[in-house]
């Protein structure tokens, strides 16, 4: 940039933050746009929750339920209730007690509500944690490949390198994790944390077994590593699968920062997530604070606080189901289970052993990964959308390198069961035409 | 940090981002807490809007009004309306057309709705713009001293130095601005933008006159500088004052990025703000995009999108008043005018010329600054709250240096007229006791 270049409402991309030219942010834009260009295509791509059970009246009901709670359970007078809805409110949020109750009910996680920061979706939680942990250019974050693009993007915004660890069949390859830690330190970097989705990961669909969870916690202890546990899909276990304990429920040494989302289990439009950060932060003076309070300081400079109206909507939904989103999502859980089973059944019927087409078998959640004997790129996705009326996600968007050139991600969250069947048929035609 | 230090849920502040030990973020926390410790004290400190006119039923009404607009004016079918409320939605927001209409109605600003990004309050808009403009360690932002702490904090989060410019009696000292630009460039830094509140600034209460606005735009053109215009208080002109054109309304060369807030004119609890960024960004390939689209890419990695439910609340308020917040705020505008006049009158009655106590006379807004002949620090504020039942804001929080040791900020936005009178009486006792 020259200092006195002529200007006329023109900025050079080369003068703006490097994240703006980064493939991770381009991916997000591309994936959003391709759906918009083909609105009639069936979407085995979208990861948003099923919407047929939504009704606008529920928003009004949730708001009134929270109002009633503030009055009856929290003994606020009418002025205080009004202030709670209309004014800025506490930086860490106003529904922290309800979030804590929800974590106890659905996940067996017992936390001090003061260790919770209510955020603008889980994305802000992720951003705040990385912003806090990135002190200088030596700090790095680890993530399991394939990696959720929101983590990669947030890391780019704080100029923090992401080092990836292989996932293996059980969700994380612990030997590779140890090797990556060693290698990263050898580069002079400080691996501050490992980000992962232990349950029905986006995009892989993989889950960590109970033994891997304990081994991972031990490794984190040994290696002085924080674990950033992201858990948007944990409630959506397949019919045959148990729900294993979250890392946070097993975390006796406060090694785990838990990133919570109400986008899939509450509703996306509220944009309410949270972070449980019960670690202690010690200042040079010896004074100590909760990590949650440090994250709140950063939040006050990003979004000030999470909309209390949005928080009220989520609170109302929680209150209506006695704090349990497992209960609130009974219909959705049944639907996702049925959809996943249909998808797996449909693939098995179309592609017998020896066909060269493989896929994994998730224990629940929205996603699975299909491996095919030909290259899967954005151009193929465009053709799939245009000629076959079918959207899915090329896996290369979730990798830094070329590993995923032969893979695609399928999601079953927005379709009806009949649409899943039809989606599989269209996918079959596409794959067979490619192989012909 | 040692790589293998023992851990037990302990983090060292020295290993976290430096913003966490920064006075700007400490200030925010202190100022929030002092109010909480003295809930019964009269607040000439709080900058939040008056709340006696709020009613919770309005939230329901605004939501239904927006629903009706989507159906009747935008021709969405019931599924699409439901989707608009419940799902994630467009990164740049879903009420951009209404925001554009509001800017035209109240400010005479004509912009393409595509150049608007709806944000989680004005704070996120500020953060996104600084994140985009901070390419590397050479980039700096200028701000007029005293400076809104939210700007300083956002700059800290992106590791961007803030260089301050003197305000002078007309809101900005243009000679000092030229000198600071020269000095900053001499340090090897690139001054990317000047942040300012041209109307009833927080915390100074000062406004730029029409001549200063034009001169500032010319200087920005000459010096290749963006202007970041923050305008939360522009509608609240005193009875005798005209509302001068915003910089953005005068901006023929797309030099101005306009930061909009609905916290004071809509309602704080919605956490809805916006940025108008109609500059073109040119990539090395020659391709060009709107600056708004680049900001949206960053937003997708911070908050994904602004809650559509929150947006619907603001949209409903706009629709109810035909797009004009000047109309929606008739009662508030009258109240703030009356409060400001009472505050000025009360000060004049208590402190005649020669008393050693001075203050400025803002043309509107919430704030004014009092200069006293003794030191004003946080300890005095604590005593004022405890012994006099009065909160105000020590001005040193808005300066990097010691300039403001003898100043305090008063705000008239949350009190009834009678409370303002009583607040001035308490302030009089405090000041007289200090001088005795």
mmCIF file of C-alpha atoms in Angstrom, chain B residues 91-329:
data_model
loop_
_atom_site.group_PDB
_atom_site.id
_atom_site.type_symbol
_atom_site.label_atom_id
_atom_site.label_comp_id
_atom_site.label_asym_id
_atom_site.label_seq_id
_atom_site.Cartn_x
_atom_site.Cartn_y
_atom_site.Cartn_z
ATOM 1 C CA UNK B 91 -25.185 -13.155 6.650
ATOM 2 C CA UNK B 92 -25.706 -9.470 5.769
ATOM 3 C CA UNK B 93 -29.120 -9.504 7.445
ATOM 4 C CA UNK B 94 -32.765 -9.643 6.417
ATOM 5 C CA UNK B 95 -33.915 -6.071 7.193
ATOM 6 C CA UNK B 96 -31.406 -4.239 4.988
ATOM 7 C CA UNK B 97 -34.135 -2.690 2.838
ATOM 8 C CA UNK B 98 -35.861 -1.306 5.928
ATOM 9 C CA UNK B 99 -32.559 0.044 7.255
ATOM 10 C CA UNK B 100 -31.940 1.777 3.929
ATOM 11 C CA UNK B 101 -35.447 3.254 4.013
ATOM 12 C CA UNK B 102 -34.839 4.454 7.583
ATOM 13 C CA UNK B 103 -31.574 6.158 6.590
ATOM 14 C CA UNK B 104 -33.329 7.920 3.733
ATOM 15 C CA UNK B 105 -36.227 9.036 5.950
ATOM 16 C CA UNK B 106 -34.277 10.267 8.968
ATOM 17 C CA UNK B 107 -30.828 11.168 7.640
ATOM 18 C CA UNK B 108 -31.210 11.875 3.929
ATOM 19 C CA UNK B 109 -28.678 9.117 3.291
ATOM 20 C CA UNK B 110 -29.332 7.201 0.069
ATOM 21 C CA UNK B 111 -27.581 3.837 -0.073
ATOM 22 C CA UNK B 112 -27.892 0.552 -1.890
ATOM 23 C CA UNK B 113 -29.338 -1.947 0.651
ATOM 24 C CA UNK B 114 -26.681 -4.405 -0.567
ATOM 25 C CA UNK B 115 -24.038 -2.104 0.961
ATOM 26 C CA UNK B 116 -25.535 -2.634 4.441
ATOM 27 C CA UNK B 117 -24.503 -5.351 6.893
ATOM 28 C CA UNK B 118 -26.856 -5.785 9.848
ATOM 29 C CA UNK B 119 -24.696 -6.472 12.913
ATOM 30 C CA UNK B 120 -25.012 -7.521 16.554
ATOM 31 C CA UNK B 121 -25.125 -3.952 17.771
ATOM 32 C CA UNK B 122 -22.868 -1.183 16.552
ATOM 33 C CA UNK B 123 -20.007 -2.772 18.502
ATOM 34 C CA UNK B 124 -19.799 -5.697 16.078
ATOM 35 C CA UNK B 125 -19.840 -3.241 13.159
ATOM 36 C CA UNK B 126 -16.888 -1.402 14.704
ATOM 37 C CA UNK B 127 -15.047 -4.663 15.331
ATOM 38 C CA UNK B 128 -15.577 -5.934 11.759
ATOM 39 C CA UNK B 129 -14.376 -2.707 10.152
ATOM 40 C CA UNK B 130 -11.216 -2.605 12.290
ATOM 41 C CA UNK B 131 -10.598 -6.330 11.684
ATOM 42 C CA UNK B 132 -10.806 -5.756 7.934
ATOM 43 C CA UNK B 133 -8.595 -2.651 7.947
ATOM 44 C CA UNK B 134 -5.896 -4.115 10.176
ATOM 45 C CA UNK B 135 -3.775 -6.001 7.676
ATOM 46 C CA UNK B 136 -0.555 -6.080 9.724
ATOM 47 C CA UNK B 137 1.356 -4.335 12.503
ATOM 48 C CA UNK B 138 1.762 -1.176 10.436
ATOM 49 C CA UNK B 139 -1.950 -0.345 10.390
ATOM 50 C CA UNK B 140 -3.308 2.204 12.872
ATOM 51 C CA UNK B 141 -6.660 3.860 13.507
ATOM 52 C CA UNK B 142 -7.130 7.459 14.583
ATOM 53 C CA UNK B 143 -9.787 8.592 17.024
ATOM 54 C CA UNK B 144 -10.785 11.901 18.547
ATOM 55 C CA UNK B 145 -9.917 12.229 22.239
ATOM 56 C CA UNK B 146 -11.785 11.650 24.481
ATOM 57 C CA UNK B 147 -12.670 8.345 22.785
ATOM 58 C CA UNK B 148 -15.562 5.955 23.210
ATOM 59 C CA UNK B 149 -14.147 2.956 25.069
ATOM 60 C CA UNK B 150 -15.812 0.470 22.691
ATOM 61 C CA UNK B 151 -13.605 1.697 19.855
ATOM 62 C CA UNK B 152 -10.459 1.424 21.941
ATOM 63 C CA UNK B 153 -11.431 -2.069 23.061
ATOM 64 C CA UNK B 154 -12.202 -3.312 19.551
ATOM 65 C CA UNK B 155 -8.844 -1.935 18.383
ATOM 66 C CA UNK B 156 -7.089 -3.826 21.191
ATOM 67 C CA UNK B 157 -8.759 -7.069 20.056
ATOM 68 C CA UNK B 158 -7.206 -6.717 16.603
ATOM 69 C CA UNK B 159 -3.860 -5.460 17.985
ATOM 70 C CA UNK B 160 -4.315 -2.110 16.245
ATOM 71 C CA UNK B 161 -2.800 1.034 17.762
ATOM 72 C CA UNK B 162 -5.134 4.001 18.311
ATOM 73 C CA UNK B 163 -3.645 7.463 17.761
ATOM 74 C CA UNK B 164 -5.723 10.271 19.237
ATOM 75 C CA UNK B 165 -6.548 13.660 17.767
ATOM 76 C CA UNK B 166 -7.588 16.687 19.847
ATOM 77 C CA UNK B 167 -11.255 17.588 19.699
ATOM 78 C CA UNK B 168 -11.185 21.398 20.013
ATOM 79 C CA UNK B 169 -14.432 23.355 20.522
ATOM 80 C CA UNK B 170 -15.952 22.211 17.207
ATOM 81 C CA UNK B 171 -15.558 18.483 17.723
ATOM 82 C CA UNK B 172 -12.294 18.014 15.847
ATOM 83 C CA UNK B 173 -9.069 20.006 15.659
ATOM 84 C CA UNK B 174 -8.237 19.697 11.959
ATOM 85 C CA UNK B 175 -4.724 21.079 12.375
ATOM 86 C CA UNK B 176 -3.997 18.471 15.020
ATOM 87 C CA UNK B 177 -5.491 15.791 12.749
ATOM 88 C CA UNK B 178 -3.058 16.768 9.979
ATOM 89 C CA UNK B 179 -0.201 16.773 12.489
ATOM 90 C CA UNK B 180 -1.147 13.353 13.896
ATOM 91 C CA UNK B 181 -1.387 11.919 10.380
ATOM 92 C CA UNK B 182 2.068 13.258 9.604
ATOM 93 C CA UNK B 183 3.518 11.993 12.876
ATOM 94 C CA UNK B 184 1.898 8.569 12.556
ATOM 95 C CA UNK B 185 3.246 8.120 9.032
ATOM 96 C CA UNK B 186 6.629 9.257 10.309
ATOM 97 C CA UNK B 187 6.549 6.293 12.709
ATOM 98 C CA UNK B 188 6.153 3.967 9.736
ATOM 99 C CA UNK B 189 2.461 3.380 10.460
ATOM 100 C CA UNK B 190 -0.434 3.552 8.001
ATOM 101 C CA UNK B 191 -3.364 5.565 9.373
ATOM 102 C CA UNK B 192 -6.278 3.659 7.840
ATOM 103 C CA UNK B 193 -9.240 5.578 9.220
ATOM 104 C CA UNK B 194 -10.453 8.222 11.641
ATOM 105 C CA UNK B 195 -13.220 7.120 14.018
ATOM 106 C CA UNK B 196 -15.572 9.815 15.291
ATOM 107 C CA UNK B 197 -19.075 10.637 16.518
ATOM 108 C CA UNK B 198 -19.900 13.903 14.729
ATOM 109 C CA UNK B 199 -23.164 14.338 16.655
ATOM 110 C CA UNK B 200 -23.342 14.734 20.453
ATOM 111 C CA UNK B 201 -20.282 12.612 20.939
ATOM 112 C CA UNK B 202 -19.849 10.075 23.705
ATOM 113 C CA UNK B 203 -18.249 11.096 26.023
ATOM 114 C CA UNK B 204 -17.613 14.776 25.170
ATOM 115 C CA UNK B 205 -21.104 15.863 24.110
ATOM 116 C CA UNK B 206 -19.469 17.869 21.290
ATOM 117 C CA UNK B 207 -20.761 18.092 17.712
ATOM 118 C CA UNK B 208 -19.072 19.093 14.471
ATOM 119 C CA UNK B 209 -20.543 22.142 12.765
ATOM 120 C CA UNK B 210 -21.470 22.044 9.053
ATOM 121 C CA UNK B 211 -18.231 23.788 8.030
ATOM 122 C CA UNK B 212 -16.079 21.322 10.001
ATOM 123 C CA UNK B 213 -17.896 18.429 8.344
ATOM 124 C CA UNK B 214 -17.061 19.672 4.866
ATOM 125 C CA UNK B 215 -13.493 20.489 5.830
ATOM 126 C CA UNK B 216 -13.075 17.027 7.341
ATOM 127 C CA UNK B 217 -14.345 15.334 4.166
ATOM 128 C CA UNK B 218 -11.905 17.390 2.107
ATOM 129 C CA UNK B 219 -9.039 16.501 4.410
ATOM 130 C CA UNK B 220 -10.006 12.809 4.229
ATOM 131 C CA UNK B 221 -9.892 13.046 0.431
ATOM 132 C CA UNK B 222 -6.540 14.820 0.429
ATOM 133 C CA UNK B 223 -5.000 12.464 2.995
ATOM 134 C CA UNK B 224 -6.503 9.212 1.657
ATOM 135 C CA UNK B 225 -8.276 8.452 4.894
ATOM 136 C CA UNK B 226 -11.512 6.611 5.607
ATOM 137 C CA UNK B 227 -13.911 8.199 8.085
ATOM 138 C CA UNK B 228 -15.740 5.855 10.448
ATOM 139 C CA UNK B 229 -18.855 7.800 11.392
ATOM 140 C CA UNK B 230 -20.623 6.485 14.486
ATOM 141 C CA UNK B 231 -24.052 8.035 14.970
ATOM 142 C CA UNK B 232 -26.129 6.688 17.879
ATOM 143 C CA UNK B 233 -27.311 10.089 19.147
ATOM 144 C CA UNK B 234 -27.919 12.102 15.970
ATOM 145 C CA UNK B 235 -31.709 12.169 16.382
ATOM 146 C CA UNK B 236 -31.515 13.757 19.807
ATOM 147 C CA UNK B 237 -30.846 17.401 18.933
ATOM 148 C CA UNK B 238 -31.676 20.039 21.547
ATOM 149 C CA UNK B 239 -34.808 22.083 20.924
ATOM 150 C CA UNK B 240 -32.885 25.046 19.632
ATOM 151 C CA UNK B 241 -30.464 23.113 17.427
ATOM 152 C CA UNK B 242 -30.825 22.051 13.824
ATOM 153 C CA UNK B 243 -29.684 18.604 12.849
ATOM 154 C CA UNK B 244 -26.717 19.071 10.487
ATOM 155 C CA UNK B 245 -26.209 16.554 7.681
ATOM 156 C CA UNK B 246 -24.289 13.433 8.605
ATOM 157 C CA UNK B 247 -20.889 12.936 6.994
ATOM 158 C CA UNK B 248 -22.362 10.013 5.051
ATOM 159 C CA UNK B 249 -25.089 12.239 3.575
ATOM 160 C CA UNK B 250 -22.348 14.626 2.368
ATOM 161 C CA UNK B 251 -20.049 11.836 1.184
ATOM 162 C CA UNK B 252 -19.786 11.968 -2.597
ATOM 163 C CA UNK B 253 -16.504 10.024 -2.823
ATOM 164 C CA UNK B 254 -17.388 7.033 -0.618
ATOM 165 C CA UNK B 255 -14.893 8.080 2.034
ATOM 166 C CA UNK B 256 -17.296 7.395 4.899
ATOM 167 C CA UNK B 257 -18.117 4.064 6.505
ATOM 168 C CA UNK B 258 -21.283 4.688 8.513
ATOM 169 C CA UNK B 259 -21.723 2.806 11.802
ATOM 170 C CA UNK B 260 -25.364 2.624 12.816
ATOM 171 C CA UNK B 261 -26.928 1.773 16.153
ATOM 172 C CA UNK B 262 -30.526 0.967 17.072
ATOM 173 C CA UNK B 263 -29.660 0.740 20.766
ATOM 174 C CA UNK B 264 -30.760 4.273 21.665
ATOM 175 C CA UNK B 265 -33.458 4.783 19.019
ATOM 176 C CA UNK B 266 -34.808 1.227 18.701
ATOM 177 C CA UNK B 267 -34.108 -0.764 21.817
ATOM 178 C CA UNK B 268 -30.857 -1.960 23.369
ATOM 179 C CA UNK B 269 -32.119 -5.494 24.066
ATOM 180 C CA UNK B 270 -32.436 -6.295 20.367
ATOM 181 C CA UNK B 271 -28.677 -5.832 19.907
ATOM 182 C CA UNK B 272 -29.130 -4.689 16.318
ATOM 183 C CA UNK B 273 -26.812 -2.254 14.598
ATOM 184 C CA UNK B 274 -25.462 -1.992 11.084
ATOM 185 C CA UNK B 275 -22.683 -0.702 8.906
ATOM 186 C CA UNK B 276 -22.979 1.034 5.547
ATOM 187 C CA UNK B 277 -19.865 0.049 3.571
ATOM 188 C CA UNK B 278 -20.374 1.036 -0.054
ATOM 189 C CA UNK B 279 -16.690 1.205 -0.951
ATOM 190 C CA UNK B 280 -15.401 -1.118 -3.688
ATOM 191 C CA UNK B 281 -12.697 -3.649 -2.842
ATOM 192 C CA UNK B 282 -10.450 -4.674 -5.693
ATOM 193 C CA UNK B 283 -8.632 -8.016 -5.732
ATOM 194 C CA UNK B 284 -5.269 -8.494 -7.466
ATOM 195 C CA UNK B 285 -7.198 -10.297 -10.229
ATOM 196 C CA UNK B 286 -9.077 -7.078 -10.897
ATOM 197 C CA UNK B 287 -12.355 -8.518 -9.592
ATOM 198 C CA UNK B 288 -14.208 -6.125 -7.348
ATOM 199 C CA UNK B 289 -16.664 -6.559 -4.487
ATOM 200 C CA UNK B 290 -18.510 -4.310 -2.070
ATOM 201 C CA UNK B 291 -16.693 -3.647 1.205
ATOM 202 C CA UNK B 292 -19.969 -4.779 2.851
ATOM 203 C CA UNK B 293 -19.510 -8.247 1.332
ATOM 204 C CA UNK B 294 -15.984 -8.481 2.709
ATOM 205 C CA UNK B 295 -17.240 -7.455 6.154
ATOM 206 C CA UNK B 296 -19.947 -10.132 5.878
ATOM 207 C CA UNK B 297 -17.279 -12.773 5.268
ATOM 208 C CA UNK B 298 -15.642 -11.786 8.544
ATOM 209 C CA UNK B 299 -19.021 -11.692 10.291
ATOM 210 C CA UNK B 300 -19.704 -15.270 9.221
ATOM 211 C CA UNK B 301 -16.733 -16.266 11.399
ATOM 212 C CA UNK B 302 -17.692 -14.118 14.416
ATOM 213 C CA UNK B 303 -21.479 -14.428 14.832
ATOM 214 C CA UNK B 304 -22.622 -16.163 11.567
ATOM 215 C CA UNK B 305 -25.552 -13.765 11.311
ATOM 216 C CA UNK B 306 -27.595 -11.382 13.444
ATOM 217 C CA UNK B 307 -30.597 -13.051 15.088
ATOM 218 C CA UNK B 308 -33.531 -12.698 12.679
ATOM 219 C CA UNK B 309 -35.840 -12.526 15.708
ATOM 220 C CA UNK B 310 -33.921 -9.491 16.975
ATOM 221 C CA UNK B 311 -33.958 -8.010 13.500
ATOM 222 C CA UNK B 312 -37.711 -8.592 13.329
ATOM 223 C CA UNK B 313 -38.227 -6.602 16.550
ATOM 224 C CA UNK B 314 -36.357 -3.585 15.140
ATOM 225 C CA UNK B 315 -38.063 -3.976 11.776
ATOM 226 C CA UNK B 316 -41.464 -3.963 13.464
ATOM 227 C CA UNK B 317 -40.653 -0.730 15.273
ATOM 228 C CA UNK B 318 -39.479 0.835 12.001
ATOM 229 C CA UNK B 319 -42.595 -0.330 10.151
ATOM 230 C CA UNK B 320 -44.887 0.975 12.876
ATOM 231 C CA UNK B 321 -43.481 4.468 12.316
ATOM 232 C CA UNK B 322 -43.211 4.400 8.524
ATOM 233 C CA UNK B 323 -39.476 3.984 8.672
ATOM 234 C CA UNK B 324 -38.821 7.028 10.833
ATOM 235 C CA UNK B 325 -37.217 6.704 14.235
ATOM 236 C CA UNK B 326 -37.460 10.460 14.603
ATOM 237 C CA UNK B 327 -41.200 9.869 14.726
ATOM 238 C CA UNK B 328 -40.895 6.755 16.912
ATOM 239 C CA UNK B 329 -38.873 8.713 19.466
#
